[in-house]
Amino acid sequence: MKRIIMMVLRNILLVPFAWCKLCWYAAHADQYPEDKLYALLKQIDRRANKGGNITIKASGIENIPKENGFIFYPNHQGLYDVLAIIEVCPVPFSVVAKQEVKDIPFLKQVFTCMKAFFIDREDIKQSMQIIINVTKEVKKGRNYLIFAEGTRSKHGNHPQEFKGGSFKAAMKAKCPVVPVALIDSYKSFDTGSAAPLTVQVHFLEPIPYEEYKDMKSTEIAEEVKRRIEEVIKSNGGWD
């Protein structure tokens, strides 16, 4: 909470204008091209991070596929994760978020601009429909981000089990799977501190469909988790 307050106070002159603009874009998202919506989010995100004493250290940007139509699979540490990735990711992407965050102010407008899908984990039929929708969108050339853990880890940089069902959309779309390793993202909002913080975002080499097409979804999940954990360990995030 301290860091969020700092983000607002240090941008107090910008906040009213930025908030109104974000709300307008969110209310009229279908009237704007995706790159323009994404540019606004990046602009707001950069100012918020600067005000909140957060530096994003990125690596592997060259690993992001040049051709759109892929899915990011990061480890999940908290509400800040998507904001960390937005600042350093050069290409627009959408997200699959849990139903519970749909009406949280600011996140609601951000996710609307990203044209996110909200999944109800208790509703199997609705969850299957989301997979179908994401598959169609990815085939059309949109990029998505899915948290394979389903919910954020409560153990800092130590990921939970990656669920195989999260990879069904990638398998059906036959698209590249891009693992993303997040380090110290949880410290942004979950520690109560506003001290200077560096969050690491590592884009790993994509796994092409040809490499995983004969694997079970649970095997893909295990492999993606293994690669992410390896990067976290080698970059000082393992304790």
PDB file of C-alpha atoms in Angstrom:
ATOM      1  CA  MET A   1       0.000   0.000   0.000  1.00  0.00           C
ATOM      2  CA  LYS A   2       2.886   2.396   0.800  1.00  0.00           C
ATOM      3  CA  ARG A   3       4.304   1.992  -2.696  1.00  0.00           C
ATOM      4  CA  ILE A   4       0.936   2.538  -4.378  1.00  0.00           C
ATOM      5  CA  ILE A   5       0.448   5.744  -2.377  1.00  0.00           C
ATOM      6  CA  MET A   6       3.922   6.881  -3.423  1.00  0.00           C
ATOM      7  CA  MET A   7       3.120   6.139  -7.073  1.00  0.00           C
ATOM      8  CA  VAL A   8       0.084   8.383  -6.835  1.00  0.00           C
ATOM      9  CA  LEU A   9       1.638  11.218  -4.809  1.00  0.00           C
ATOM     10  CA  ARG A  10       4.716  11.507  -6.994  1.00  0.00           C
ATOM     11  CA  ASN A  11       2.510  11.763 -10.060  1.00  0.00           C
ATOM     12  CA  ILE A  12      -0.230  13.836  -8.433  1.00  0.00           C
ATOM     13  CA  LEU A  13      -0.323  16.419 -11.235  1.00  0.00           C
ATOM     14  CA  LEU A  14      -0.568  13.703 -13.877  1.00  0.00           C
ATOM     15  CA  VAL A  15      -3.037  11.404 -12.117  1.00  0.00           C
ATOM     16  CA  PRO A  16      -6.338  13.216 -12.911  1.00  0.00           C
ATOM     17  CA  PHE A  17      -5.528  13.539 -16.623  1.00  0.00           C
ATOM     18  CA  ALA A  18      -4.071  10.023 -16.923  1.00  0.00           C
ATOM     19  CA  TRP A  19      -7.015   8.496 -15.036  1.00  0.00           C
ATOM     20  CA  CYS A  20      -9.582  10.229 -17.228  1.00  0.00           C
ATOM     21  CA  LYS A  21      -7.728   9.242 -20.372  1.00  0.00           C
ATOM     22  CA  LEU A  22      -7.400   5.625 -19.226  1.00  0.00           C
ATOM     23  CA  CYS A  23     -11.105   5.451 -18.386  1.00  0.00           C
ATOM     24  CA  TRP A  24     -12.022   6.970 -21.755  1.00  0.00           C
ATOM     25  CA  TYR A  25      -9.847   4.512 -23.656  1.00  0.00           C
ATOM     26  CA  ALA A  26     -11.248   1.624 -21.621  1.00  0.00           C
ATOM     27  CA  ALA A  27     -14.838   2.710 -22.334  1.00  0.00           C
ATOM     28  CA  HIS A  28     -14.092   2.993 -26.057  1.00  0.00           C
ATOM     29  CA  ALA A  29     -11.472   0.264 -26.441  1.00  0.00           C
ATOM     30  CA  ASP A  30     -13.034  -1.119 -29.611  1.00  0.00           C
ATOM     31  CA  GLN A  31     -12.535   2.245 -31.334  1.00  0.00           C
ATOM     32  CA  TYR A  32      -8.753   2.289 -30.904  1.00  0.00           C
ATOM     33  CA  PRO A  33      -6.067   0.107 -32.502  1.00  0.00           C
ATOM     34  CA  GLU A  34      -4.288  -2.251 -30.146  1.00  0.00           C
ATOM     35  CA  ASP A  35      -0.922  -0.524 -30.504  1.00  0.00           C
ATOM     36  CA  LYS A  36      -2.389   2.832 -29.414  1.00  0.00           C
ATOM     37  CA  LEU A  37      -4.046   1.302 -26.360  1.00  0.00           C
ATOM     38  CA  TYR A  38      -0.807  -0.454 -25.468  1.00  0.00           C
ATOM     39  CA  ALA A  39       1.225   2.748 -25.901  1.00  0.00           C
ATOM     40  CA  LEU A  40      -1.012   4.491 -23.351  1.00  0.00           C
ATOM     41  CA  LEU A  41      -0.608   1.652 -20.865  1.00  0.00           C
ATOM     42  CA  LYS A  42       3.177   1.714 -21.248  1.00  0.00           C
ATOM     43  CA  GLN A  43       3.250   5.476 -20.716  1.00  0.00           C
ATOM     44  CA  ILE A  44       1.193   5.294 -17.515  1.00  0.00           C
ATOM     45  CA  ASP A  45       3.113   2.232 -16.351  1.00  0.00           C
ATOM     46  CA  ARG A  46       6.513   3.909 -16.737  1.00  0.00           C
ATOM     47  CA  ARG A  47       5.421   6.958 -14.739  1.00  0.00           C
ATOM     48  CA  ALA A  48       3.912   4.797 -12.003  1.00  0.00           C
ATOM     49  CA  ASN A  49       7.042   2.655 -11.725  1.00  0.00           C
ATOM     50  CA  LYS A  50       9.290   5.700 -11.524  1.00  0.00           C
ATOM     51  CA  GLY A  51       7.112   7.221  -8.830  1.00  0.00           C
ATOM     52  CA  GLY A  52       7.075   3.956  -6.917  1.00  0.00           C
ATOM     53  CA  ASN A  53      10.865   3.540  -6.867  1.00  0.00           C
ATOM     54  CA  ILE A  54      10.685   0.470  -9.109  1.00  0.00           C
ATOM     55  CA  THR A  55      13.249  -0.328 -11.785  1.00  0.00           C
ATOM     56  CA  ILE A  56      12.505  -3.078 -14.285  1.00  0.00           C
ATOM     57  CA  LYS A  57      15.558  -5.017 -15.418  1.00  0.00           C
ATOM     58  CA  ALA A  58      14.775  -7.011 -18.552  1.00  0.00           C
ATOM     59  CA  SER A  59      16.699  -9.652 -20.468  1.00  0.00           C
ATOM     60  CA  GLY A  60      15.917 -11.849 -23.459  1.00  0.00           C
ATOM     61  CA  ILE A  61      13.771  -9.303 -25.293  1.00  0.00           C
ATOM     62  CA  GLU A  62      15.328 -10.689 -28.470  1.00  0.00           C
ATOM     63  CA  ASN A  63      13.629 -14.008 -27.644  1.00  0.00           C
ATOM     64  CA  ILE A  64      10.147 -12.555 -28.149  1.00  0.00           C
ATOM     65  CA  PRO A  65       8.893 -13.981 -31.466  1.00  0.00           C
ATOM     66  CA  LYS A  66       9.008 -11.542 -34.379  1.00  0.00           C
ATOM     67  CA  GLU A  67       5.699 -12.916 -35.674  1.00  0.00           C
ATOM     68  CA  ASN A  68       2.626 -12.268 -33.539  1.00  0.00           C
ATOM     69  CA  GLY A  69       0.422 -15.093 -32.351  1.00  0.00           C
ATOM     70  CA  PHE A  70       2.169 -16.534 -29.281  1.00  0.00           C
ATOM     71  CA  ILE A  71       1.517 -16.963 -25.558  1.00  0.00           C
ATOM     72  CA  PHE A  72       3.654 -15.783 -22.633  1.00  0.00           C
ATOM     73  CA  TYR A  73       3.749 -18.103 -19.614  1.00  0.00           C
ATOM     74  CA  PRO A  74       5.306 -16.336 -16.579  1.00  0.00           C
ATOM     75  CA  ASN A  75       5.478 -17.447 -12.977  1.00  0.00           C
ATOM     76  CA  HIS A  76       2.871 -15.621 -10.912  1.00  0.00           C
ATOM     77  CA  GLN A  77       3.869 -13.534  -7.892  1.00  0.00           C
ATOM     78  CA  GLY A  78       1.093 -10.968  -7.529  1.00  0.00           C
ATOM     79  CA  LEU A  79      -0.955  -8.090  -8.918  1.00  0.00           C
ATOM     80  CA  TYR A  80       2.154  -6.267 -10.103  1.00  0.00           C
ATOM     81  CA  ASP A  81       3.333  -8.994 -12.532  1.00  0.00           C
ATOM     82  CA  VAL A  82       1.517  -7.753 -15.631  1.00  0.00           C
ATOM     83  CA  LEU A  83       2.606  -4.158 -14.976  1.00  0.00           C
ATOM     84  CA  ALA A  84       6.249  -5.262 -14.786  1.00  0.00           C
ATOM     85  CA  ILE A  85       6.012  -7.021 -18.137  1.00  0.00           C
ATOM     86  CA  ILE A  86       4.146  -4.170 -19.867  1.00  0.00           C
ATOM     87  CA  GLU A  87       6.986  -1.703 -19.262  1.00  0.00           C
ATOM     88  CA  VAL A  88       9.630  -3.822 -20.999  1.00  0.00           C
ATOM     89  CA  CYS A  89       7.642  -5.820 -23.559  1.00  0.00           C
ATOM     90  CA  PRO A  90       7.787  -4.066 -26.962  1.00  0.00           C
ATOM     91  CA  VAL A  91       4.762  -5.805 -28.461  1.00  0.00           C
ATOM     92  CA  PRO A  92       1.106  -5.622 -27.343  1.00  0.00           C
ATOM     93  CA  PHE A  93      -0.393  -8.603 -25.572  1.00  0.00           C
ATOM     94  CA  SER A  94      -3.583  -9.486 -23.779  1.00  0.00           C
ATOM     95  CA  VAL A  95      -4.104 -11.563 -20.649  1.00  0.00           C
ATOM     96  CA  VAL A  96      -6.259 -14.262 -19.155  1.00  0.00           C
ATOM     97  CA  ALA A  97      -7.025 -13.037 -15.633  1.00  0.00           C
ATOM     98  CA  LYS A  98      -9.005 -14.513 -12.778  1.00  0.00           C
ATOM     99  CA  GLN A  99     -12.579 -13.323 -12.324  1.00  0.00           C
ATOM    100  CA  GLU A 100     -11.775 -11.894  -8.878  1.00  0.00           C
ATOM    101  CA  VAL A 101      -9.710  -8.970 -10.252  1.00  0.00           C
ATOM    102  CA  LYS A 102     -12.255  -7.928 -12.853  1.00  0.00           C
ATOM    103  CA  ASP A 103     -13.626  -4.999 -10.832  1.00  0.00           C
ATOM    104  CA  ILE A 104     -10.502  -3.741  -9.040  1.00  0.00           C
ATOM    105  CA  PRO A 105     -10.112  -0.034  -9.967  1.00  0.00           C
ATOM    106  CA  PHE A 106      -7.194   0.698 -12.309  1.00  0.00           C
ATOM    107  CA  LEU A 107      -6.648  -3.007 -13.054  1.00  0.00           C
ATOM    108  CA  LYS A 108     -10.184  -3.091 -14.448  1.00  0.00           C
ATOM    109  CA  GLN A 109      -9.382  -0.272 -16.889  1.00  0.00           C
ATOM    110  CA  VAL A 110      -5.965  -1.713 -17.772  1.00  0.00           C
ATOM    111  CA  PHE A 111      -7.393  -5.149 -18.517  1.00  0.00           C
ATOM    112  CA  THR A 112     -10.238  -3.631 -20.517  1.00  0.00           C
ATOM    113  CA  CYS A 113      -7.721  -1.776 -22.695  1.00  0.00           C
ATOM    114  CA  MET A 114      -5.874  -5.058 -23.132  1.00  0.00           C
ATOM    115  CA  LYS A 115      -9.158  -6.773 -24.041  1.00  0.00           C
ATOM    116  CA  ALA A 116      -8.498  -9.437 -21.446  1.00  0.00           C
ATOM    117  CA  PHE A 117     -10.515 -12.579 -20.847  1.00  0.00           C
ATOM    118  CA  PHE A 118     -11.621 -13.273 -17.268  1.00  0.00           C
ATOM    119  CA  ILE A 119     -11.771 -16.883 -16.214  1.00  0.00           C
ATOM    120  CA  ASP A 120     -13.970 -18.368 -13.495  1.00  0.00           C
ATOM    121  CA  ARG A 121     -11.930 -21.247 -12.132  1.00  0.00           C
ATOM    122  CA  GLU A 122     -15.027 -22.773 -10.527  1.00  0.00           C
ATOM    123  CA  ASP A 123     -16.921 -22.911 -13.827  1.00  0.00           C
ATOM    124  CA  ILE A 124     -15.500 -25.655 -16.063  1.00  0.00           C
ATOM    125  CA  LYS A 125     -17.750 -24.803 -19.002  1.00  0.00           C
ATOM    126  CA  GLN A 126     -16.791 -21.130 -18.899  1.00  0.00           C
ATOM    127  CA  SER A 127     -13.101 -22.045 -18.556  1.00  0.00           C
ATOM    128  CA  MET A 128     -13.312 -24.232 -21.660  1.00  0.00           C
ATOM    129  CA  GLN A 129     -14.938 -21.387 -23.574  1.00  0.00           C
ATOM    130  CA  ILE A 130     -12.077 -19.083 -22.591  1.00  0.00           C
ATOM    131  CA  ILE A 131      -9.606 -21.610 -24.002  1.00  0.00           C
ATOM    132  CA  ILE A 132     -11.558 -21.666 -27.257  1.00  0.00           C
ATOM    133  CA  ASN A 133     -11.665 -17.854 -27.390  1.00  0.00           C
ATOM    134  CA  VAL A 134      -7.934 -17.479 -26.716  1.00  0.00           C
ATOM    135  CA  THR A 135      -7.150 -20.119 -29.329  1.00  0.00           C
ATOM    136  CA  LYS A 136      -9.131 -18.198 -31.943  1.00  0.00           C
ATOM    137  CA  GLU A 137      -7.490 -14.887 -31.040  1.00  0.00           C
ATOM    138  CA  VAL A 138      -3.962 -16.323 -31.097  1.00  0.00           C
ATOM    139  CA  LYS A 139      -4.607 -17.875 -34.500  1.00  0.00           C
ATOM    140  CA  LYS A 140      -5.619 -14.402 -35.701  1.00  0.00           C
ATOM    141  CA  GLY A 141      -2.259 -13.032 -34.554  1.00  0.00           C
ATOM    142  CA  ARG A 142      -2.923 -11.665 -31.063  1.00  0.00           C
ATOM    143  CA  ASN A 143      -0.512 -12.401 -28.241  1.00  0.00           C
ATOM    144  CA  TYR A 144      -1.625 -13.550 -24.795  1.00  0.00           C
ATOM    145  CA  LEU A 145      -0.270 -13.999 -21.304  1.00  0.00           C
ATOM    146  CA  ILE A 146      -1.467 -16.853 -19.110  1.00  0.00           C
ATOM    147  CA  PHE A 147      -0.412 -17.599 -15.541  1.00  0.00           C
ATOM    148  CA  ALA A 148      -0.087 -21.370 -15.510  1.00  0.00           C
ATOM    149  CA  GLU A 149      -0.053 -21.516 -11.703  1.00  0.00           C
ATOM    150  CA  GLY A 150      -3.629 -20.267 -11.670  1.00  0.00           C
ATOM    151  CA  THR A 151      -3.009 -18.152  -8.579  1.00  0.00           C
ATOM    152  CA  ARG A 152      -0.030 -16.260  -7.234  1.00  0.00           C
ATOM    153  CA  SER A 153       2.691 -18.032  -5.286  1.00  0.00           C
ATOM    154  CA  LYS A 154       2.854 -17.281  -1.578  1.00  0.00           C
ATOM    155  CA  HIS A 155       6.515 -18.277  -1.484  1.00  0.00           C
ATOM    156  CA  GLY A 156       8.165 -15.337  -3.190  1.00  0.00           C
ATOM    157  CA  ASN A 157      10.319 -16.392  -6.110  1.00  0.00           C
ATOM    158  CA  HIS A 158       9.472 -20.074  -5.697  1.00  0.00           C
ATOM    159  CA  PRO A 159       6.788 -21.015  -8.284  1.00  0.00           C
ATOM    160  CA  GLN A 160       3.921 -23.341  -7.503  1.00  0.00           C
ATOM    161  CA  GLU A 161       2.848 -26.226  -9.717  1.00  0.00           C
ATOM    162  CA  PHE A 162       2.163 -25.197 -13.329  1.00  0.00           C
ATOM    163  CA  LYS A 163      -1.189 -26.606 -14.397  1.00  0.00           C
ATOM    164  CA  GLY A 164      -1.346 -28.528 -17.663  1.00  0.00           C
ATOM    165  CA  GLY A 165      -4.761 -27.127 -18.590  1.00  0.00           C
ATOM    166  CA  SER A 166      -3.224 -23.672 -18.946  1.00  0.00           C
ATOM    167  CA  PHE A 167      -1.361 -24.890 -22.037  1.00  0.00           C
ATOM    168  CA  LYS A 168      -4.421 -26.198 -23.886  1.00  0.00           C
ATOM    169  CA  ALA A 169      -4.884 -22.916 -25.766  1.00  0.00           C
ATOM    170  CA  ALA A 170      -1.280 -22.975 -27.008  1.00  0.00           C
ATOM    171  CA  MET A 171      -1.616 -26.604 -28.093  1.00  0.00           C
ATOM    172  CA  LYS A 172      -4.815 -25.929 -29.992  1.00  0.00           C
ATOM    173  CA  ALA A 173      -3.415 -22.774 -31.605  1.00  0.00           C
ATOM    174  CA  LYS A 174      -0.120 -24.567 -32.368  1.00  0.00           C
ATOM    175  CA  CYS A 175       1.704 -21.414 -31.326  1.00  0.00           C
ATOM    176  CA  PRO A 176       5.058 -20.680 -29.681  1.00  0.00           C
ATOM    177  CA  VAL A 177       5.146 -20.920 -25.896  1.00  0.00           C
ATOM    178  CA  VAL A 178       7.308 -18.182 -24.346  1.00  0.00           C
ATOM    179  CA  PRO A 179       8.355 -18.813 -20.719  1.00  0.00           C
ATOM    180  CA  VAL A 180       8.910 -15.649 -18.660  1.00  0.00           C
ATOM    181  CA  ALA A 181      10.807 -15.655 -15.363  1.00  0.00           C
ATOM    182  CA  LEU A 182       9.795 -12.953 -12.864  1.00  0.00           C
ATOM    183  CA  ILE A 183      12.070 -12.216  -9.919  1.00  0.00           C
ATOM    184  CA  ASP A 184      11.101 -10.054  -6.917  1.00  0.00           C
ATOM    185  CA  SER A 185       7.849  -8.847  -8.487  1.00  0.00           C
ATOM    186  CA  TYR A 186       6.032  -9.809  -5.279  1.00  0.00           C
ATOM    187  CA  LYS A 187       8.057  -7.225  -3.346  1.00  0.00           C
ATOM    188  CA  SER A 188       6.324  -4.388  -5.211  1.00  0.00           C
ATOM    189  CA  PHE A 189       2.950  -4.546  -3.477  1.00  0.00           C
ATOM    190  CA  ASP A 190       3.099  -7.449  -1.023  1.00  0.00           C
ATOM    191  CA  THR A 191       5.854  -6.486   1.441  1.00  0.00           C
ATOM    192  CA  GLY A 192       4.594  -3.119   2.696  1.00  0.00           C
ATOM    193  CA  SER A 193       7.863  -1.462   1.709  1.00  0.00           C
ATOM    194  CA  ALA A 194       8.414   1.540  -0.573  1.00  0.00           C
ATOM    195  CA  ALA A 195      12.208   1.196  -0.686  1.00  0.00           C
ATOM    196  CA  PRO A 196      13.928   1.246  -4.106  1.00  0.00           C
ATOM    197  CA  LEU A 197      13.314  -2.071  -5.825  1.00  0.00           C
ATOM    198  CA  THR A 198      14.561  -3.819  -8.937  1.00  0.00           C
ATOM    199  CA  VAL A 199      12.214  -6.344 -10.534  1.00  0.00           C
ATOM    200  CA  GLN A 200      13.696  -8.747 -13.067  1.00  0.00           C
ATOM    201  CA  VAL A 201      11.819  -9.866 -16.175  1.00  0.00           C
ATOM    202  CA  HIS A 202      13.523 -12.576 -18.217  1.00  0.00           C
ATOM    203  CA  PHE A 203      12.030 -13.601 -21.562  1.00  0.00           C
ATOM    204  CA  LEU A 204      13.241 -17.140 -22.247  1.00  0.00           C
ATOM    205  CA  GLU A 205      13.701 -18.775 -25.628  1.00  0.00           C
ATOM    206  CA  PRO A 206      10.303 -19.711 -27.091  1.00  0.00           C
ATOM    207  CA  ILE A 207       9.287 -23.340 -27.347  1.00  0.00           C
ATOM    208  CA  PRO A 208       7.934 -23.871 -30.877  1.00  0.00           C
ATOM    209  CA  TYR A 209       4.955 -26.126 -31.526  1.00  0.00           C
ATOM    210  CA  GLU A 210       7.197 -28.635 -33.310  1.00  0.00           C
ATOM    211  CA  GLU A 211       9.093 -29.136 -30.058  1.00  0.00           C
ATOM    212  CA  TYR A 212       6.102 -29.753 -27.792  1.00  0.00           C
ATOM    213  CA  LYS A 213       3.485 -31.204 -30.173  1.00  0.00           C
ATOM    214  CA  ASP A 214       4.027 -34.783 -28.962  1.00  0.00           C
ATOM    215  CA  MET A 215       4.070 -33.850 -25.277  1.00  0.00           C
ATOM    216  CA  LYS A 216       1.168 -34.024 -22.842  1.00  0.00           C
ATOM    217  CA  SER A 217      -0.036 -30.709 -21.430  1.00  0.00           C
ATOM    218  CA  THR A 218       1.309 -31.689 -17.997  1.00  0.00           C
ATOM    219  CA  GLU A 219       4.720 -32.386 -19.507  1.00  0.00           C
ATOM    220  CA  ILE A 220       4.778 -28.959 -21.171  1.00  0.00           C
ATOM    221  CA  ALA A 221       3.831 -27.400 -17.843  1.00  0.00           C
ATOM    222  CA  GLU A 222       6.664 -29.186 -16.051  1.00  0.00           C
ATOM    223  CA  GLU A 223       9.200 -28.177 -18.713  1.00  0.00           C
ATOM    224  CA  VAL A 224       8.184 -24.507 -18.677  1.00  0.00           C
ATOM    225  CA  LYS A 225       8.365 -24.436 -14.881  1.00  0.00           C
ATOM    226  CA  ARG A 226      11.779 -26.120 -14.958  1.00  0.00           C
ATOM    227  CA  ARG A 227      13.177 -23.525 -17.358  1.00  0.00           C
ATOM    228  CA  ILE A 228      11.793 -20.634 -15.313  1.00  0.00           C
ATOM    229  CA  GLU A 229      13.163 -22.026 -12.053  1.00  0.00           C
ATOM    230  CA  GLU A 230      16.571 -22.469 -13.663  1.00  0.00           C
ATOM    231  CA  VAL A 231      16.673 -18.779 -14.616  1.00  0.00           C
ATOM    232  CA  ILE A 232      15.455 -17.669 -11.194  1.00  0.00           C
ATOM    233  CA  LYS A 233      18.206 -19.704  -9.505  1.00  0.00           C
ATOM    234  CA  SER A 234      20.929 -18.400 -11.809  1.00  0.00           C
ATOM    235  CA  ASN A 235      19.904 -14.770 -11.262  1.00  0.00           C
ATOM    236  CA  GLY A 236      19.926 -14.668  -7.504  1.00  0.00           C
ATOM    237  CA  GLY A 237      16.223 -15.138  -6.921  1.00  0.00           C
ATOM    238  CA  TRP A 238      16.469 -18.454  -5.084  1.00  0.00           C
ATOM    239  CA  ASP A 239      16.895 -18.442  -1.314  1.00  0.00           C
TER     240      ASP A 239
END
